[in-house]
Amino acid sequence: MSEQFSNASNEPLKIGVLISGSGSNLQALIDAIQAGNLNAKIEIVISSKPDAYGLQRAQKAGIQTVSLNPSVYANERVANSLIAEELQKAGAEYVIMAGYMRKVTEEILNAYPDRVVNLHPALLPSFVGAHAIQDAFESGVKVTGVTVHFANEEYDRGPIIAQRAVRIEEEDTLESLEERIHEVEHVLLPEVVQLIAEGRVEVTQNRTVAISQNS
Ligand code: GRF
């Protein structure tokens, strides 16, 4: 069974964004919307850390925010149920994990089947986990990159929507590579959310993702 997420009405795609830190990818979404390059509305920003700078970015943009105390995550299912509830209350149709460092469990995945989008700073399935850029840098690969995929219950797995390569140059330091990776993230994530907003992303049974031509 394939699911075409059509958006014929051209209504802005209602999204909820999950963050854990600086929120530079959240900022990229905010900027793309304000520049008229992304037909979406960020209904809520939820942070797994009360002191995440991304919360200030959201508040500056007039976006509703919720932050969870780390203690809530002592019970992952409770935390994820709370998050799912807040997302649905805010009217989010899609969930964008933008620099979110916690696992999403079935409480969220079941509420948003094939509608949770995750950003990973490596070319999955290579370099899964929370230190992807450093792992790639230390492994000596010549090319790494960025992946945007639909999250599922296995961390950093799930149907890949888009990837973009980033070369690792001889003169690169970990910092210079991180900078180039983030630059690519800030372009690729808004591009993918716009493809979804245009109804051009289709997840088929064998878990691949098709991007239809511009309708
Ligand atoms: C990004 O590299 C993201 O892929 C990773 O966390 C980093 C910081 O993201 N998960 P942000 O600046 O908080 O958006």
PDB file of C-alpha atoms and ligand atoms in Angstrom:
ATOM      1  CA  MET A   1       0.000   0.000   0.000  1.00  0.00           C
ATOM      2  CA  SER A   2       1.454   3.331  -0.896  1.00  0.00           C
ATOM      3  CA  GLU A   3       0.449   6.552   0.704  1.00  0.00           C
ATOM      4  CA  GLN A   4       0.487   9.738  -1.324  1.00  0.00           C
ATOM      5  CA  PHE A   5       0.529  12.745   0.929  1.00  0.00           C
ATOM      6  CA  SER A   6      -1.323  15.085  -1.363  1.00  0.00           C
ATOM      7  CA  ASN A   7      -1.682  18.718  -0.494  1.00  0.00           C
ATOM      8  CA  ALA A   8      -3.808  20.008  -3.334  1.00  0.00           C
ATOM      9  CA  SER A   9      -5.293  22.753  -1.181  1.00  0.00           C
ATOM     10  CA  ASN A  10      -1.918  24.525  -1.058  1.00  0.00           C
ATOM     11  CA  GLU A  11      -2.579  25.147   2.613  1.00  0.00           C
ATOM     12  CA  PRO A  12       0.692  25.500   4.555  1.00  0.00           C
ATOM     13  CA  LEU A  13       1.848  22.138   5.900  1.00  0.00           C
ATOM     14  CA  LYS A  14       1.350  22.192   9.668  1.00  0.00           C
ATOM     15  CA  ILE A  15       4.490  20.915  11.366  1.00  0.00           C
ATOM     16  CA  GLY A  16       5.779  20.357  14.888  1.00  0.00           C
ATOM     17  CA  VAL A  17       9.554  20.565  15.381  1.00  0.00           C
ATOM     18  CA  LEU A  18      11.495  18.597  18.011  1.00  0.00           C
ATOM     19  CA  ILE A  19      14.824  20.039  19.163  1.00  0.00           C
ATOM     20  CA  SER A  20      17.469  19.405  21.812  1.00  0.00           C
ATOM     21  CA  GLY A  21      20.087  22.079  21.297  1.00  0.00           C
ATOM     22  CA  SER A  22      21.083  25.162  19.310  1.00  0.00           C
ATOM     23  CA  GLY A  23      18.181  24.810  16.879  1.00  0.00           C
ATOM     24  CA  SER A  24      20.123  25.965  13.813  1.00  0.00           C
ATOM     25  CA  ASN A  25      18.018  23.580  11.703  1.00  0.00           C
ATOM     26  CA  LEU A  26      14.843  24.964  13.280  1.00  0.00           C
ATOM     27  CA  GLN A  27      16.136  28.415  12.318  1.00  0.00           C
ATOM     28  CA  ALA A  28      16.665  27.201   8.751  1.00  0.00           C
ATOM     29  CA  LEU A  29      12.993  26.149   8.629  1.00  0.00           C
ATOM     30  CA  ILE A  30      11.853  29.476  10.131  1.00  0.00           C
ATOM     31  CA  ASP A  31      13.977  31.420   7.605  1.00  0.00           C
ATOM     32  CA  ALA A  32      12.774  29.322   4.641  1.00  0.00           C
ATOM     33  CA  ILE A  33       9.126  29.968   5.622  1.00  0.00           C
ATOM     34  CA  GLN A  34       9.736  33.687   6.064  1.00  0.00           C
ATOM     35  CA  ALA A  35      11.557  33.853   2.707  1.00  0.00           C
ATOM     36  CA  GLY A  36       8.550  32.226   1.014  1.00  0.00           C
ATOM     37  CA  ASN A  37      10.546  29.095   0.077  1.00  0.00           C
ATOM     38  CA  LEU A  38       8.659  26.720   2.372  1.00  0.00           C
ATOM     39  CA  ASN A  39       4.865  26.411   2.411  1.00  0.00           C
ATOM     40  CA  ALA A  40       4.615  25.321   6.023  1.00  0.00           C
ATOM     41  CA  LYS A  41       3.583  26.629   9.431  1.00  0.00           C
ATOM     42  CA  ILE A  42       5.488  25.635  12.573  1.00  0.00           C
ATOM     43  CA  GLU A  43       2.658  25.087  15.068  1.00  0.00           C
ATOM     44  CA  ILE A  44       4.870  24.086  17.999  1.00  0.00           C
ATOM     45  CA  VAL A  45       8.489  23.534  19.005  1.00  0.00           C
ATOM     46  CA  ILE A  46       9.145  20.904  21.662  1.00  0.00           C
ATOM     47  CA  SER A  47      12.558  20.627  23.297  1.00  0.00           C
ATOM     48  CA  SER A  48      14.028  17.735  25.249  1.00  0.00           C
ATOM     49  CA  LYS A  49      16.122  20.295  27.146  1.00  0.00           C
ATOM     50  CA  PRO A  50      14.718  23.364  28.972  1.00  0.00           C
ATOM     51  CA  ASP A  51      17.878  25.361  28.243  1.00  0.00           C
ATOM     52  CA  ALA A  52      18.054  24.629  24.492  1.00  0.00           C
ATOM     53  CA  TYR A  53      18.915  27.839  22.614  1.00  0.00           C
ATOM     54  CA  GLY A  54      16.460  26.700  19.939  1.00  0.00           C
ATOM     55  CA  LEU A  55      13.635  27.588  22.352  1.00  0.00           C
ATOM     56  CA  GLN A  56      14.720  31.236  22.200  1.00  0.00           C
ATOM     57  CA  ARG A  57      14.768  31.079  18.403  1.00  0.00           C
ATOM     58  CA  ALA A  58      11.192  29.765  18.447  1.00  0.00           C
ATOM     59  CA  GLN A  59       9.986  32.367  20.932  1.00  0.00           C
ATOM     60  CA  LYS A  60      11.589  35.142  18.849  1.00  0.00           C
ATOM     61  CA  ALA A  61       9.627  33.837  15.859  1.00  0.00           C
ATOM     62  CA  GLY A  62       6.404  33.836  17.892  1.00  0.00           C
ATOM     63  CA  ILE A  63       6.116  30.031  17.892  1.00  0.00           C
ATOM     64  CA  GLN A  64       4.515  28.141  20.794  1.00  0.00           C
ATOM     65  CA  THR A  65       7.122  26.143  22.750  1.00  0.00           C
ATOM     66  CA  VAL A  66       7.069  23.264  25.221  1.00  0.00           C
ATOM     67  CA  SER A  67      10.177  21.965  26.959  1.00  0.00           C
ATOM     68  CA  LEU A  68      10.445  18.731  28.857  1.00  0.00           C
ATOM     69  CA  ASN A  69      12.575  18.280  31.934  1.00  0.00           C
ATOM     70  CA  PRO A  70      15.144  15.525  31.377  1.00  0.00           C
ATOM     71  CA  SER A  71      13.606  13.807  34.404  1.00  0.00           C
ATOM     72  CA  VAL A  72      10.449  13.181  32.351  1.00  0.00           C
ATOM     73  CA  TYR A  73      12.516  10.971  30.061  1.00  0.00           C
ATOM     74  CA  ALA A  74      13.154   8.583  32.940  1.00  0.00           C
ATOM     75  CA  ASN A  75      10.084   6.913  31.477  1.00  0.00           C
ATOM     76  CA  GLU A  76      10.540   7.208  27.699  1.00  0.00           C
ATOM     77  CA  ARG A  77       6.987   6.121  26.938  1.00  0.00           C
ATOM     78  CA  VAL A  78       5.497   8.749  29.239  1.00  0.00           C
ATOM     79  CA  ALA A  79       7.690  11.440  27.666  1.00  0.00           C
ATOM     80  CA  ASN A  80       6.745  10.372  24.148  1.00  0.00           C
ATOM     81  CA  SER A  81       3.046  10.197  25.035  1.00  0.00           C
ATOM     82  CA  LEU A  82       3.271  13.764  26.359  1.00  0.00           C
ATOM     83  CA  ILE A  83       5.043  14.892  23.178  1.00  0.00           C
ATOM     84  CA  ALA A  84       2.478  13.168  20.934  1.00  0.00           C
ATOM     85  CA  GLU A  85      -0.324  14.830  22.881  1.00  0.00           C
ATOM     86  CA  GLU A  86       1.233  18.304  22.577  1.00  0.00           C
ATOM     87  CA  LEU A  87       1.849  17.811  18.848  1.00  0.00           C
ATOM     88  CA  GLN A  88      -1.744  16.735  18.198  1.00  0.00           C
ATOM     89  CA  LYS A  89      -3.152  19.530  20.390  1.00  0.00           C
ATOM     90  CA  ALA A  90      -1.146  22.022  18.338  1.00  0.00           C
ATOM     91  CA  GLY A  91      -2.550  20.542  15.118  1.00  0.00           C
ATOM     92  CA  ALA A  92       0.758  19.332  13.716  1.00  0.00           C
ATOM     93  CA  GLU A  93       0.386  17.072  10.646  1.00  0.00           C
ATOM     94  CA  TYR A  94       4.094  16.184  10.453  1.00  0.00           C
ATOM     95  CA  VAL A  95       6.879  15.981  13.016  1.00  0.00           C
ATOM     96  CA  ILE A  96      10.363  17.232  12.119  1.00  0.00           C
ATOM     97  CA  MET A  97      13.229  16.066  14.342  1.00  0.00           C
ATOM     98  CA  ALA A  98      15.727  18.908  13.914  1.00  0.00           C
ATOM     99  CA  GLY A  99      18.752  18.246  16.058  1.00  0.00           C
ATOM    100  CA  TYR A 100      16.619  16.130  18.393  1.00  0.00           C
ATOM    101  CA  MET A 101      18.750  13.751  20.426  1.00  0.00           C
ATOM    102  CA  ARG A 102      16.144  11.456  21.932  1.00  0.00           C
ATOM    103  CA  LYS A 103      14.507   8.326  20.481  1.00  0.00           C
ATOM    104  CA  VAL A 104      10.943   8.631  19.303  1.00  0.00           C
ATOM    105  CA  THR A 105       8.952   5.610  20.415  1.00  0.00           C
ATOM    106  CA  GLU A 106       5.709   4.182  19.109  1.00  0.00           C
ATOM    107  CA  GLU A 107       3.623   6.707  21.057  1.00  0.00           C
ATOM    108  CA  ILE A 108       4.731   9.300  18.515  1.00  0.00           C
ATOM    109  CA  LEU A 109       5.317   6.960  15.544  1.00  0.00           C
ATOM    110  CA  ASN A 110       1.818   5.470  15.805  1.00  0.00           C
ATOM    111  CA  ALA A 111       0.270   8.928  15.988  1.00  0.00           C
ATOM    112  CA  TYR A 112       2.311  10.029  12.950  1.00  0.00           C
ATOM    113  CA  PRO A 113       2.885   6.938  10.747  1.00  0.00           C
ATOM    114  CA  ASP A 114       5.515   7.767   8.079  1.00  0.00           C
ATOM    115  CA  ARG A 115       5.154  11.375   9.128  1.00  0.00           C
ATOM    116  CA  VAL A 116       8.105  11.748  11.474  1.00  0.00           C
ATOM    117  CA  VAL A 117      11.063  13.180   9.567  1.00  0.00           C
ATOM    118  CA  ASN A 118      14.582  12.922  10.975  1.00  0.00           C
ATOM    119  CA  LEU A 119      17.772  14.697   9.986  1.00  0.00           C
ATOM    120  CA  HIS A 120      21.046  12.802  10.359  1.00  0.00           C
ATOM    121  CA  PRO A 121      24.504  14.320   9.736  1.00  0.00           C
ATOM    122  CA  ALA A 122      25.899  11.327   7.779  1.00  0.00           C
ATOM    123  CA  LEU A 123      24.996   9.145   4.780  1.00  0.00           C
ATOM    124  CA  LEU A 124      22.861   6.433   6.450  1.00  0.00           C
ATOM    125  CA  PRO A 125      23.207   3.551   6.955  1.00  0.00           C
ATOM    126  CA  SER A 126      26.799   4.613   7.576  1.00  0.00           C
ATOM    127  CA  PHE A 127      27.679   6.291  10.864  1.00  0.00           C
ATOM    128  CA  VAL A 128      24.443   5.906  12.819  1.00  0.00           C
ATOM    129  CA  GLY A 129      24.211   7.294  16.342  1.00  0.00           C
ATOM    130  CA  ALA A 130      24.923  10.534  18.106  1.00  0.00           C
ATOM    131  CA  HIS A 131      28.524  11.177  16.948  1.00  0.00           C
ATOM    132  CA  ALA A 132      28.128  10.698  13.212  1.00  0.00           C
ATOM    133  CA  ILE A 133      30.300  13.578  12.025  1.00  0.00           C
ATOM    134  CA  GLN A 134      33.200  12.698  14.319  1.00  0.00           C
ATOM    135  CA  ASP A 135      32.904   8.975  13.473  1.00  0.00           C
ATOM    136  CA  ALA A 136      33.053   9.739   9.754  1.00  0.00           C
ATOM    137  CA  PHE A 137      35.972  12.148  10.201  1.00  0.00           C
ATOM    138  CA  GLU A 138      37.975   9.643  12.283  1.00  0.00           C
ATOM    139  CA  SER A 139      37.213   6.733   9.950  1.00  0.00           C
ATOM    140  CA  GLY A 140      39.128   8.341   7.064  1.00  0.00           C
ATOM    141  CA  VAL A 141      36.229   8.222   4.564  1.00  0.00           C
ATOM    142  CA  LYS A 142      36.584  10.704   1.716  1.00  0.00           C
ATOM    143  CA  VAL A 143      32.853  11.425   1.433  1.00  0.00           C
ATOM    144  CA  THR A 144      30.206  11.764   4.103  1.00  0.00           C
ATOM    145  CA  GLY A 145      27.049  13.855   4.035  1.00  0.00           C
ATOM    146  CA  VAL A 146      23.519  14.428   5.290  1.00  0.00           C
ATOM    147  CA  THR A 147      20.433  12.211   5.299  1.00  0.00           C
ATOM    148  CA  VAL A 148      16.771  13.127   5.751  1.00  0.00           C
ATOM    149  CA  HIS A 149      14.593  10.091   6.383  1.00  0.00           C
ATOM    150  CA  PHE A 150      11.316   8.952   7.902  1.00  0.00           C
ATOM    151  CA  ALA A 151      12.024   7.836  11.469  1.00  0.00           C
ATOM    152  CA  ASN A 152      10.891   4.472  12.672  1.00  0.00           C
ATOM    153  CA  GLU A 153      11.304   2.504  15.882  1.00  0.00           C
ATOM    154  CA  GLU A 154      14.892   1.597  15.021  1.00  0.00           C
ATOM    155  CA  TYR A 155      17.080   4.622  15.650  1.00  0.00           C
ATOM    156  CA  ASP A 156      18.386   6.270  12.431  1.00  0.00           C
ATOM    157  CA  ARG A 157      16.680   3.643  10.264  1.00  0.00           C
ATOM    158  CA  GLY A 158      13.566   4.194   8.225  1.00  0.00           C
ATOM    159  CA  PRO A 159      12.906   5.086   4.588  1.00  0.00           C
ATOM    160  CA  ILE A 160      15.440   7.561   3.221  1.00  0.00           C
ATOM    161  CA  ILE A 161      13.890  10.613   1.555  1.00  0.00           C
ATOM    162  CA  ALA A 162      16.987  12.547   0.495  1.00  0.00           C
ATOM    163  CA  GLN A 163      20.766  12.571   0.879  1.00  0.00           C
ATOM    164  CA  ARG A 164      23.491  15.041  -0.034  1.00  0.00           C
ATOM    165  CA  ALA A 165      27.218  14.255  -0.091  1.00  0.00           C
ATOM    166  CA  VAL A 166      29.916  16.321   1.582  1.00  0.00           C
ATOM    167  CA  ARG A 167      33.580  15.657   0.644  1.00  0.00           C
ATOM    168  CA  ILE A 168      36.146  15.436   3.439  1.00  0.00           C
ATOM    169  CA  GLU A 169      39.247  17.356   2.294  1.00  0.00           C
ATOM    170  CA  GLU A 170      42.828  16.696   3.429  1.00  0.00           C
ATOM    171  CA  GLU A 171      42.980  20.075   5.182  1.00  0.00           C
ATOM    172  CA  ASP A 172      39.673  19.535   7.004  1.00  0.00           C
ATOM    173  CA  THR A 173      39.481  19.645  10.771  1.00  0.00           C
ATOM    174  CA  LEU A 174      36.509  18.171  12.618  1.00  0.00           C
ATOM    175  CA  GLU A 175      35.247  21.727  13.119  1.00  0.00           C
ATOM    176  CA  SER A 176      35.529  22.708   9.437  1.00  0.00           C
ATOM    177  CA  LEU A 177      33.738  19.496   8.438  1.00  0.00           C
ATOM    178  CA  GLU A 178      30.980  20.058  11.026  1.00  0.00           C
ATOM    179  CA  GLU A 179      30.472  23.554   9.630  1.00  0.00           C
ATOM    180  CA  ARG A 180      30.059  22.287   6.041  1.00  0.00           C
ATOM    181  CA  ILE A 181      27.733  19.484   7.177  1.00  0.00           C
ATOM    182  CA  HIS A 182      25.505  21.970   9.020  1.00  0.00           C
ATOM    183  CA  GLU A 183      25.437  24.246   5.955  1.00  0.00           C
ATOM    184  CA  VAL A 184      24.133  21.322   3.880  1.00  0.00           C
ATOM    185  CA  GLU A 185      21.594  20.393   6.582  1.00  0.00           C
ATOM    186  CA  HIS A 186      20.239  23.940   6.584  1.00  0.00           C
ATOM    187  CA  VAL A 187      19.515  23.630   2.839  1.00  0.00           C
ATOM    188  CA  LEU A 188      18.410  19.983   2.592  1.00  0.00           C
ATOM    189  CA  LEU A 189      15.931  19.896   5.469  1.00  0.00           C
ATOM    190  CA  PRO A 190      13.761  22.806   4.247  1.00  0.00           C
ATOM    191  CA  GLU A 191      13.933  21.387   0.701  1.00  0.00           C
ATOM    192  CA  VAL A 192      12.585  18.018   1.879  1.00  0.00           C
ATOM    193  CA  VAL A 193       9.824  19.558   4.005  1.00  0.00           C
ATOM    194  CA  GLN A 194       8.794  21.592   0.933  1.00  0.00           C
ATOM    195  CA  LEU A 195       8.646  18.378  -1.172  1.00  0.00           C
ATOM    196  CA  ILE A 196       6.328  16.896   1.474  1.00  0.00           C
ATOM    197  CA  ALA A 197       4.267  20.109   1.515  1.00  0.00           C
ATOM    198  CA  GLU A 198       3.866  19.761  -2.273  1.00  0.00           C
ATOM    199  CA  GLY A 199       2.625  16.196  -1.820  1.00  0.00           C
ATOM    200  CA  ARG A 200       5.550  14.815  -3.813  1.00  0.00           C
ATOM    201  CA  VAL A 201       6.870  12.274  -1.297  1.00  0.00           C
ATOM    202  CA  GLU A 202       5.468   8.746  -1.377  1.00  0.00           C
ATOM    203  CA  VAL A 203       6.460   5.874   0.904  1.00  0.00           C
ATOM    204  CA  THR A 204       5.857   2.529  -0.770  1.00  0.00           C
ATOM    205  CA  GLN A 205       5.481  -0.880   0.832  1.00  0.00           C
ATOM    206  CA  ASN A 206       9.108  -1.833   0.440  1.00  0.00           C
ATOM    207  CA  ARG A 207       9.992   1.212   2.422  1.00  0.00           C
ATOM    208  CA  THR A 208      11.566   3.174  -0.411  1.00  0.00           C
ATOM    209  CA  VAL A 209      10.556   6.750  -0.921  1.00  0.00           C
ATOM    210  CA  ALA A 210       9.580   8.142  -4.305  1.00  0.00           C
ATOM    211  CA  ILE A 211       9.739  11.832  -5.109  1.00  0.00           C
ATOM    212  CA  SER A 212       7.202  12.534  -7.827  1.00  0.00           C
ATOM    213  CA  GLN A 213       7.901  15.178 -10.449  1.00  0.00           C
ATOM    214  CA  ASN A 214       6.422  18.581  -9.810  1.00  0.00           C
ATOM    215  CA  SER A 215       2.667  18.041 -10.068  1.00  0.00           C
TER     216      SER A 215
HETATM  217  C1  GRF B   1      22.784  18.638  13.745  1.00  0.00           C
HETATM  218  O1  GRF B   1      23.968  18.152  13.115  1.00  0.00           O
HETATM  219  C2  GRF B   1      21.739  17.536  13.719  1.00  0.00           C
HETATM  220  O2  GRF B   1      21.813  16.728  12.574  1.00  0.00           O
HETATM  221  C3  GRF B   1      22.117  16.771  14.937  1.00  0.00           C
HETATM  222  O3  GRF B   1      22.321  17.802  15.894  1.00  0.00           O
HETATM  223  C4  GRF B   1      23.037  18.852  15.234  1.00  0.00           C
HETATM  224  C5  GRF B   1      22.612  20.197  15.776  1.00  0.00           C
HETATM  225  O4  GRF B   1      21.399  20.557  15.237  1.00  0.00           O
HETATM  226  N1  GRF B   1      21.132  15.805  15.326  1.00  0.00           N
HETATM  227  P1  GRF B   1      20.686  21.975  15.619  1.00  0.00           P
HETATM  228  O5  GRF B   1      21.693  23.077  15.432  1.00  0.00           O
HETATM  229  O6  GRF B   1      20.245  21.868  17.067  1.00  0.00           O
HETATM  230  O7  GRF B   1      19.545  22.071  14.659  1.00  0.00           O
END
